[in-house]
CSV table of C-alpha atoms in Angstrom, one decimal:
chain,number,residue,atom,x,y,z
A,280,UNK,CA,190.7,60.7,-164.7
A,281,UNK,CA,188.4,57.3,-164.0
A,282,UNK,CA,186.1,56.6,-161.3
A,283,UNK,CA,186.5,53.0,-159.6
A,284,UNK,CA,184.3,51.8,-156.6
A,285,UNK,CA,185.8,49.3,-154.4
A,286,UNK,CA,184.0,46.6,-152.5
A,287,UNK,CA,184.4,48.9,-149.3
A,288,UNK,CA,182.6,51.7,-150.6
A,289,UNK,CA,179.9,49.9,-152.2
A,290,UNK,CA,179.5,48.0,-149.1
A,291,UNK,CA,179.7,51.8,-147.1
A,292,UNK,CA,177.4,53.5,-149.4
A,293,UNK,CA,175.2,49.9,-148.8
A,294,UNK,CA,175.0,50.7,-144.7
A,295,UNK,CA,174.3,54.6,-145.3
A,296,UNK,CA,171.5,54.1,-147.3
A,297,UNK,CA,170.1,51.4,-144.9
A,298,UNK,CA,170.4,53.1,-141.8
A,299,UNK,CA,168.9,56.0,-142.9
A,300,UNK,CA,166.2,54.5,-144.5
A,301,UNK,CA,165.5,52.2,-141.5
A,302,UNK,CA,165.4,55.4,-139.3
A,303,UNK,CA,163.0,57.2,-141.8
A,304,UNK,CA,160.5,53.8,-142.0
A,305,UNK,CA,160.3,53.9,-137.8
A,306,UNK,CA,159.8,57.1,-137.9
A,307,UNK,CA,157.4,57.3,-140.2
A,308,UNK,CA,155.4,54.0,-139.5
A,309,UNK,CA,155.0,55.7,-135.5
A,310,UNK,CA,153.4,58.5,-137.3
A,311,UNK,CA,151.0,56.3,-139.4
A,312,UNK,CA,150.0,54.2,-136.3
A,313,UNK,CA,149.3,57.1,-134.3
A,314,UNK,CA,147.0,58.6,-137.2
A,315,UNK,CA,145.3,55.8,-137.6
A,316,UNK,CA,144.5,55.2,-133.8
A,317,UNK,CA,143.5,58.5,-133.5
A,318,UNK,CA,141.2,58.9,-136.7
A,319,UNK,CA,138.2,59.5,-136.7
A,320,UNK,CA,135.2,56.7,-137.4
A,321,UNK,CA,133.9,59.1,-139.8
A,322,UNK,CA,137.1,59.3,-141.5
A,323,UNK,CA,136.7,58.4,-145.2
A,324,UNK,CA,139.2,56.1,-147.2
A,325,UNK,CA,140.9,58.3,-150.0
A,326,UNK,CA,142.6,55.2,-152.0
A,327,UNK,CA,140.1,55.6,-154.9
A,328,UNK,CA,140.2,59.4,-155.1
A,329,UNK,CA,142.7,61.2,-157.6
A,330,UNK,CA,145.2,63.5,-156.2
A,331,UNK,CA,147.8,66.2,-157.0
A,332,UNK,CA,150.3,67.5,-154.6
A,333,UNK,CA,154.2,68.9,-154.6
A,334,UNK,CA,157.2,67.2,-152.8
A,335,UNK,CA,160.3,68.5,-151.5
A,336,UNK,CA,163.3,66.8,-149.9
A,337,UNK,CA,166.7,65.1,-150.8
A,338,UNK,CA,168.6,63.1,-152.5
A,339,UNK,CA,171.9,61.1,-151.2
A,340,UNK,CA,173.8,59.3,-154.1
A,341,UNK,CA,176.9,58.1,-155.4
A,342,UNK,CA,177.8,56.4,-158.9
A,343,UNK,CA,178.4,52.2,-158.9
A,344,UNK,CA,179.2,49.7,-161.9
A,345,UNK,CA,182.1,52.7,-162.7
A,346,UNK,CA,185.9,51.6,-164.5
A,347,UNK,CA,189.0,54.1,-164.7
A,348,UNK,CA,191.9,55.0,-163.2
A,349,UNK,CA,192.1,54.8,-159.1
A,350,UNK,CA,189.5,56.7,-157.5
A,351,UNK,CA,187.6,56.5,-154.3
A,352,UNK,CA,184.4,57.5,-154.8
A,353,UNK,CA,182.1,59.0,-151.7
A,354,UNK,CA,177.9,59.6,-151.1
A,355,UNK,CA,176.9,63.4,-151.7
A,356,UNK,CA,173.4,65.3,-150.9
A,357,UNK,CA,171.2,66.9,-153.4
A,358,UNK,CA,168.4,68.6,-154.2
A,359,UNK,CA,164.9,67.0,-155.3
A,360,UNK,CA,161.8,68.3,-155.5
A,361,UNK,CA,158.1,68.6,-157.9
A,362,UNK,CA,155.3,67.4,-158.8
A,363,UNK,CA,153.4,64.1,-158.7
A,364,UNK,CA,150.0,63.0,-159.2
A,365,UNK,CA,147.8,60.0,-158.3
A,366,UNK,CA,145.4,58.2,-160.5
A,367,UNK,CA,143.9,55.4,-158.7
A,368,UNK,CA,142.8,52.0,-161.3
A,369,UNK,CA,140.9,50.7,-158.1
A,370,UNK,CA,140.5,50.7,-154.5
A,371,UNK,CA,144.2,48.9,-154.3
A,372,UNK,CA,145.8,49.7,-157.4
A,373,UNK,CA,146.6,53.1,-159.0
A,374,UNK,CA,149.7,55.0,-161.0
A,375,UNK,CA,151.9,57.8,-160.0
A,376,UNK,CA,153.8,59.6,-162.2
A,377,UNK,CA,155.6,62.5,-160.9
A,378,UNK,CA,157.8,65.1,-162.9
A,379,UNK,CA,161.3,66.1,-160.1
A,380,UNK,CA,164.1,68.1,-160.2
A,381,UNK,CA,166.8,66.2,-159.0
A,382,UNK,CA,170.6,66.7,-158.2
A,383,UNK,CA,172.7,63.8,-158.2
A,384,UNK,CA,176.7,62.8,-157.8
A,385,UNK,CA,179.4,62.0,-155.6
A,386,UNK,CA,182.3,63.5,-154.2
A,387,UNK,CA,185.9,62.2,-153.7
A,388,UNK,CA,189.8,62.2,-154.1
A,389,UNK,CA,192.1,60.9,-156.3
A,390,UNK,CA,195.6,61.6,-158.3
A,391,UNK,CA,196.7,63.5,-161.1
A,392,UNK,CA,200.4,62.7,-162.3
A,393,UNK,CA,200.9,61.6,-158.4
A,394,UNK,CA,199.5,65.2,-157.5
A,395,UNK,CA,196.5,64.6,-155.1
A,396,UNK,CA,192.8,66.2,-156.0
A,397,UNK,CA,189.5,66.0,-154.5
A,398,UNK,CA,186.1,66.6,-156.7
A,399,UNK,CA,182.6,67.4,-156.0
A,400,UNK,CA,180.5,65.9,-159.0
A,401,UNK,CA,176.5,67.8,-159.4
A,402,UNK,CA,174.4,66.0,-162.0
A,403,UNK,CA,170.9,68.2,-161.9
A,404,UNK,CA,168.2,65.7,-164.0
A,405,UNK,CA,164.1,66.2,-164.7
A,406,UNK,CA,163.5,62.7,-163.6
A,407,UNK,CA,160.0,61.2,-164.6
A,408,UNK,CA,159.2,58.2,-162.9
A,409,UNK,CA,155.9,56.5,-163.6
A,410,UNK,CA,155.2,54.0,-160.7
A,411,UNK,CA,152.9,51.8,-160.2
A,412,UNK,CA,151.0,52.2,-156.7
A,413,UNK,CA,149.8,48.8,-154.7
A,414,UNK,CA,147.8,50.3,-151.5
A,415,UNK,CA,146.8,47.3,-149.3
A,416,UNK,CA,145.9,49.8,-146.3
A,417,UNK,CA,144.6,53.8,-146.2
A,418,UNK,CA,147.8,56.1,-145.6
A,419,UNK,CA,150.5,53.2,-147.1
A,420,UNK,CA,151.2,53.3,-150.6
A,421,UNK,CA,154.3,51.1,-151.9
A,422,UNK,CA,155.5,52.4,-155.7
A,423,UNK,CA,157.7,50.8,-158.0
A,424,UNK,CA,158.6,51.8,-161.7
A,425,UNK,CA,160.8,52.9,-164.3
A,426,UNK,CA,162.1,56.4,-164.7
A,427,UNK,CA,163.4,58.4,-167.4
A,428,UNK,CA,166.0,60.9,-166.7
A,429,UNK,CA,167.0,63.9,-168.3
A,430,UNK,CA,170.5,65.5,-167.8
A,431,UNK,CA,170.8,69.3,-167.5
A,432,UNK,CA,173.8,70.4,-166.5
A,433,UNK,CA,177.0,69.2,-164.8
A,434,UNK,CA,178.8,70.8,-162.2
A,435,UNK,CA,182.7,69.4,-161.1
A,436,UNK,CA,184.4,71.3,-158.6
A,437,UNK,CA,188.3,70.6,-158.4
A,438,UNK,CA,190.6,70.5,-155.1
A,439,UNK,CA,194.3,71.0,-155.8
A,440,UNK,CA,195.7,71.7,-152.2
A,441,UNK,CA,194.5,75.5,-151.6
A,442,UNK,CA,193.0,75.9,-155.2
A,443,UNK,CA,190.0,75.6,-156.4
A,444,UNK,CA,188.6,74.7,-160.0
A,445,UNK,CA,184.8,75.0,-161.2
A,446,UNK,CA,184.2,73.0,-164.5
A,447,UNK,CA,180.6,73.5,-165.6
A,448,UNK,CA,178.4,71.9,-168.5
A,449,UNK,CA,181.8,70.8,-169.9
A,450,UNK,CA,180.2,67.4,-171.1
A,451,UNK,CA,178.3,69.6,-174.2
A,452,UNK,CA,181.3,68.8,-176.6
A,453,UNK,CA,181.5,65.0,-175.0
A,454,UNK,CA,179.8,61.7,-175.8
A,455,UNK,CA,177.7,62.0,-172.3
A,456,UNK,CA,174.6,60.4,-172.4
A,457,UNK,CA,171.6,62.8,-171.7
A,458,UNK,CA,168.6,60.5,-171.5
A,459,UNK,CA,169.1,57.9,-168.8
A,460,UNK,CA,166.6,54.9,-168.1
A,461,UNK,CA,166.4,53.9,-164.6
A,462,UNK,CA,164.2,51.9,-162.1
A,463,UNK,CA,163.1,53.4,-158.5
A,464,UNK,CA,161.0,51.8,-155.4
A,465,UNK,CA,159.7,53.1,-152.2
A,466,UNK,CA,156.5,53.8,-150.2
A,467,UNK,CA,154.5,56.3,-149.6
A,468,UNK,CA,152.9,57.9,-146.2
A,469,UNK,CA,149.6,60.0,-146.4
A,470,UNK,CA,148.4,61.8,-143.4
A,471,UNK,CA,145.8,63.9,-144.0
A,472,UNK,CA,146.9,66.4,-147.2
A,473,UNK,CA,150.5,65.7,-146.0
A,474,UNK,CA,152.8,63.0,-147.4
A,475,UNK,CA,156.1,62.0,-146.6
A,476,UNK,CA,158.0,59.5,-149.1
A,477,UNK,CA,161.0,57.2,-149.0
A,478,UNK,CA,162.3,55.8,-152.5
A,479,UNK,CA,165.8,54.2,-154.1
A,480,UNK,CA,166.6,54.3,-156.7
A,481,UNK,CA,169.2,52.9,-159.7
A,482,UNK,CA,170.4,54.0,-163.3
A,483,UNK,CA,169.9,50.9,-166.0
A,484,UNK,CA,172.5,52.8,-168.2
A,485,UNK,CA,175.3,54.3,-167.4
A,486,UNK,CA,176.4,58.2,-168.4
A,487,UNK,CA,179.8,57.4,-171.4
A,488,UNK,CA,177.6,56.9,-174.6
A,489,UNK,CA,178.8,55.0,-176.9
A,490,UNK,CA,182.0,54.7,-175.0
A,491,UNK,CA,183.8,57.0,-176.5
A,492,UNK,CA,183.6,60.2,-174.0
A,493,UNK,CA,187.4,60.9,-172.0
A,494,UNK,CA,184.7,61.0,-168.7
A,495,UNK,CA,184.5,57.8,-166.6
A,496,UNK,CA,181.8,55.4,-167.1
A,497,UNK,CA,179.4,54.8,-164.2
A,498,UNK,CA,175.8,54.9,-163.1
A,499,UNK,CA,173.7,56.8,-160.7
A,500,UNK,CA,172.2,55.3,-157.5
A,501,UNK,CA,170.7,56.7,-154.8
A,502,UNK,CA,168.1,57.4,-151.9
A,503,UNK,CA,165.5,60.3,-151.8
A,504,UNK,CA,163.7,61.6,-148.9
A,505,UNK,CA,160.7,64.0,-149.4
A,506,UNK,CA,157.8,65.4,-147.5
A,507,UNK,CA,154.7,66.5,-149.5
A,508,UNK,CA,151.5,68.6,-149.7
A,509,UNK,CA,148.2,66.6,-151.5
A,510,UNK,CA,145.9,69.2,-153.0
């Protein structure tokens, strides 16, 4: 079985991610505006203080740069969710390095010896990003960095007409690469001790190895919504 990604599902997956990130930035950008109007002149600029909080949200991905047999490849939603901290470097310039559990994949359809199947791929990773933070305003922080990803388990569920198949961690006896270097952007939202985040993100390697592994080649990419709590 391969994994291929035509120009019309990259181009889908393209407008998915865009219109819901473009709802999330409005959103988010009336909620900034309105703080700000409303704030307080006593209200004191946090940029330069460090901070520790959790996060909680989403991630909707899919797999690009993939090669194998026919396969149409669709966006899934997953789970992401932990820790991050902020050390600020200056009044404008800090790092962020947070620590996430995060569920990744894709679901689709294909053929097996004509016979037609669907699958529901769910990589879970610890990713680590460490971003750098550029904060030209109080409550706006824009991040960008790489990330290391660690896989630790697989789930594949398989649609044969009525049946059902559930392949777990069946990669332990393949050539599937574990550690994963990728790259992520977004920007931040602080309101008070609340923060809500908007990232995307993109795999630098993708998950065969050295090649050798039976499971297709491709890379993760995808976009994560989270709301926070600042400590």
């Amino acid at each position: 079985m391969g994994v291929t990604l035509n120009c019309e599902n990259l181009f889908t997956l393209k407008s998915n991610i865009m219109n819901y990130y473009l709802i999330f930035i409005t959103g988010l950008l009336f909620l900034v505006f309105g703080a700000n109007a409303n704030a307080s002149k006593m209200d004191t600029d946090q940029r330069e203080v460090f901070a520790f909080g959790i996060k909680a949200g989403f991630n909707y991905s899919n797999v690009w740069d993939s090669r194998g047999q026919e396969f149409d490849a669709d966006p899934k939603f997953g789970f992401a969710g932990g820790f991050f901290a902020g050390i600020p470097l200056g009044r404008t310039i800090g790092l962020q390095p947070e620590i996430l559990i995060s569920q990744k994949g894709f679901k689709g359809s294909g053929t097996i010896l004509t016979a037609p199947y669907t699958i529901k791929r769910t990589k879970t990773y610890i990713d680590i990003p460490l971003q750098l933070q550029i904060k030209p305003v109080q409550h706006v922080t824009f991040l960008v960095g790489p990330q290391f990803s660690y896989l630790l388990k697989q789930d594949d569920v398989y649609t044969f007409g009525s049946n059902s198949i559930l392949v777990e961690e069946e990669f332990k006896n393949d050539n599937i690469r574990k550690n994963i270097l990728g790259f992520t952007a977004g920007i931040d939202f602080s309101i008070s001790h609340f923060v809500l985040s908007g990232k995307y993100g993109w795999d630098f390697q993708n998950n065969n190895g050295d090649g050798t592994s039976s499971t297709p080649r491709y890379k993760n990419r995808w976009l994560q919504l989270t709301a926070g709590y600042i400590f």
